[in-house]
Amino acid sequence: MVPSVDPPAPVLVEGELEYIVEKILDSRVSRRKLQYLVKWKGYAQEDNSWVFASDVHAPDLVRAFHMAHPGRPGSSDHGFIDKTSLSDVFDYAGNRLEINEYTEKVDFSYNPLADPKFFFHDHKLVETVKMEDSAAHEFFRLLAVCHTAMSEEKKQGELIYQAQSPDEGALVTAARNFGFVFRSRTPETITVVEMGKTKVYDVLAILDFNNERKRMSVIVRSPEGRLTLYCKGADTIVYELLDRSSEDLKEVTTEHLNEFAGEGLRTLVLAYKDLDKVYFTDWKRRHHDASTSLENREEKLSVLYEEIEKDLKLIGASAIEDKLQDGVPQTIETLTKANIKIWVLTGDKQETAENIGYSCNMLQDEMKEVFIIRGTSPEEVQEELRTARRKMNPDSFMDNYDVNVQIKKWSKRSQVIPDDELKGEHSYGIIINGHSLAFALDESMEVELLRTACMCQAVICCRVTPLQKAQVVQLVKKYKKAVTLAIGDGANDVSMIKTAHIGVGISGQEGMQAVLSSDFSFAQFRYLQRLLLVHGRWSYIRMCQFLRYFFYKNFTFTLVHFWYAFFCGFSAQTVYDEWFITLYNLVYTSLPVLGMSLFDQDVDDRWSMEYPQLYDPGQKNRYFNKKEFMKCVIHGVYSSSFCSLCLMEPCTTQ
């Protein structure tokens, strides 16, 4: 292992890409991205010192107030987290070299359009590209053509790419440095400089990426008249579209994909297909008819996409590594101590999600067992869930078990499932993939899923769609008397954020959709613990104090009139002077209670962070419930009776 040279300027961050090409496997490409200085309105505290966030140009914002439940950030029970919210989507880690000796950086001076901030150490891959290896050229040509990025050239040869995601920008930048430079695009063409030669490709069709297809394709015509479909997407999807000639390369690629996924990398599979001109002309006509249809447009386009994306030839794969954000393991550990159950919902492979789970201390070696739910039918999924629950608590299948009795007593108004108890002091984790989750979310099986998952310390759902993320959150809201919190950083997390009671957006380079849909937004995941354990807890306590005093003073003030009515013969005569009423509400009630609710702190913020167990009263709603309300009523009745006796005693004596 040879470390890379430190960057010359502090604003530059090292990055890493991993590729598999047909003959050159496991080549490492690194990339740098600019890191912007930030003026952050919020604070984070580390080791009792205040620090500013400097990761992304986005201030911390409170975007909405929960007027119906202002103390919700102080009473959250379940946190649903998108995996990319835990990693730096704007800060790639790396420059690892799988060699045992130092090698010089590759000289890209032969390419005048190369990114000067790009470093690479594998000379073999560069030489293969220079030798015009067809597989390597097709690989980088796909990266340069199959995307939706935009190019901006402020100065001659100085290209700036604007991509929908940092992953896409990284792939386009890699192709640029290896001689396949995406130069510009129009609605009908895309210009690529291939090994110094400018080529203009006609863009005939773009088969958009969505969370159901999990792939993107583009159909282009080269200057030589070659019609080609280029496709990149999730391995489980693209593998089903390959022809038989790719079986040998598929086996090798799968081995490397599993290796990369085990290291926590996000992977894509790349494939292409040469098209017949006669067939494509007919397909293009049908595509135009479907795209202009007023009924079932999406369904018709989906059928056409499936038709043409068949018998693809595998080129290789790519993998991108995200560096785990600072403080993520410590934050998750702290939130776990506060009895906040963390569920990770991600679209990545199972191996990637599992690796992230161990990296951020969600999954631990001390766990007795981590259950893997991977059934391909409803019966298999149900059996796997029941087997897991039986191992954690065999008594949970007995008819006289408390939870089973509670479920039998369900009514239309109340369908709350109590938590099952674990046998022993062991902890468990559960990982479930998207196919199995689709069966588990069925109405007939959702209770089984929830009971099993809630018994586990860590829950990870992988290969899930945005709809499934929202369904998981809705499932907990439906059967658990709990406040849910969802954290995401991209457009695919919007549905989950909107479904949860509290939505938190992480502002990075995945776009602003999640931030605009959230109630709170900040730049780093670690700031969540201060939001919940400090500000959320203070908000809950202050609001409870305000409500208790509000009810007490109104009962006291109003009931005096009620008692006085017996004395004045119900003549509607007021016992208070008008000025006294005004001064009472302003001086004696409003100002003191507002001051207390705004500035009162039962403990210092440092103690709140050091002892997460202090968050427990908010989760159990101990400071404002029916019992506390009745105390306010009784206190108000007693105080009003005493005040009435004091007022009527002089009159009775006279």
Steps between C-alpha positions, in 0.01 A plus 500: 500500500652831395340821624437776253674834512315756711313764299683832464203712605263441791195554285569193291386155601625167372259268328491145375334312222525130431444343163493157348589475132486178301874432521626756749331429833520679831651823366473792739422851383498793737322828469496826686209726560493856627394546859333828575536707815177552680338763718293278724227646718492202736764351722632159590687419815792263503711446811329798668615739226284677246578438134355612170401271217717541193385218278239650276368846424166470676384653828307313765135590473176439683264484205174428685359503851275225628234723651276204584785309668784749571689255719530222243876535449529426871292183492612307191505120530595379152754647257494398132825582322599483137847348470647790299406733787774326700769546237659803341343523157718803443821366652641187341757314704783306369787470263569145611745301291491122492874472436795441727736763368482868424411594144511841344188681400387459142589790274185618326677776308415321175140599569470883501141475632586283803400618844820627670363396840464138391766251613547139390778248562424195281710545186373171356146625448621820337723304262206274414291803406785641290533164320135544391371194679140466383358396839670788683388751237141375509507521880607864516287593197195381692599714800542804276166456321253330736415777747295817541784730612550847356837647406610858548822634348585838656851499355652311211551141617365566852190283529258504791240223522158547658354158578184382675710304748867499601523138385410595145741792505778271623447250219497770231817653646674162496419451132623853432846430639538176306447677172122488456405858577136600517523848346145626449144398424186622329151348512588292190878446523783437741860595417782278625873541441632143464878476525535847350240453225169686527191288435140615501249230594133536410288437810203303368339404830560525874348226713481680831604361834233450763481309825305214345725447197822568698687559178554763232552449128578723206479420128750685282617502139873540447646707211568168325128416513521238779186471712579410861306473825710568810363397838616533860314395813473270799662161455187304594307680225758515220602136547148394402539687170830341386534252218669163540831615354569701816482207742878460545561869561190510721652247740825694531316830537271356767798396709642850489161660562459291813846602611425868439160478669663337800720808528195727502527626141206602283512294181365528147509253211566627145374337181429585137321370192532567126160564342364407160397810301173351371394382846594830662302700242189302588573524874557875472160545338328303775699691762377830356141377508534389860669822615219710350221278629251659739414175675732254678807679368736370768384141460541509122849651524600243760399215267706649217800550727485137610476390138814673376712451813556130435796285395753754625873435501682552828791745490594524866402673821578803711509554875519820700599529862352752740685602811290461811424841645680610812329397819247259347588196719504713814169663407325169438640359823373804691155485342480129580572576866211748484277204404448629146467206262701555180382351171719543190311499169722493192493411135849348509598134485467283807877467541544878478227565754642237734847653478362845581308346790821373657690820418251721685466263798143400424600139449747373756705184542350460848156437349389143544367484143428722202197363313500522119154505341537415132193289419367505144139412584250607769522161669880510521504857634239421764686191612830689524338776708336250733820302537683817601232594754497147640875516562469833680196403711335156466222607737376757246313219318294400804132592497513649851798720415420865581559635150291225339216570745522871421481433124187286548334790682559740213221738409455736209603795719807347662757276329815555704753217529704492824869416474594134532751414767830329429602182677835559662732797464613431145456749215403428141500666161296444186569570131222471243526557126254679275340190346429348839385835639238525225342177630546595866317831454188320387207552735499135600867503604576857610432429868746209495762725338449774758511268802817330382676822401415681824664222700830565323748766601586583136277482193640543148281489188699486174403528134186689599305745285386845618146365530617217724685750720176689554309176560744393772459834678123480465503147642665620822264798524202269457576240765733678742410787728827666405635820351689423179792694354631458143838621374595522134710697255354429156183512296441129564459577872226762461211257543657357816565848642143612434353185652687527831395731782834680482691542175871584493686585181877465464627771266769359273542449127206264453277800431271717709177297473543334839592829667202683353264224617637480853423670830866536594813499287871496575824397334622209711328198651677546834304820566192284544594406856506864607170567326329216688683466830545871573263725309230238457508405867498863616212574264297211637558593866429869443185428303371266771566760767325762291194281444471398864519860619265614221226261608558570869475879473190484276321259731589717798397824329173369354370296792511805727214637288317171544526504880413870512180434303354321804565810711357758255196296404623423149458863402796490258681761709876473452721454799805657332566852391575535126848635562574216738402247234737662251788525744441144626530346154801714411710533812405209722453228240630573149842646570612254771390191311644621170829580668508158661406318180764684297799502733454223755761222495471220751855385421787642297530396136824317573322275747226431244761384252698301755198321646264407213273318747361843594310482169276224640222719658414650163462159338267384778321836518547524874474878533161551337239226497155433643637472852684831476194665349281385788757641742463836326121479529507412870759769569289753311181406688677528834661836414174646366311387811755664727492825299118503508492457878749783542285728279167415660612503865508886532156529336353236731642674808346835398 
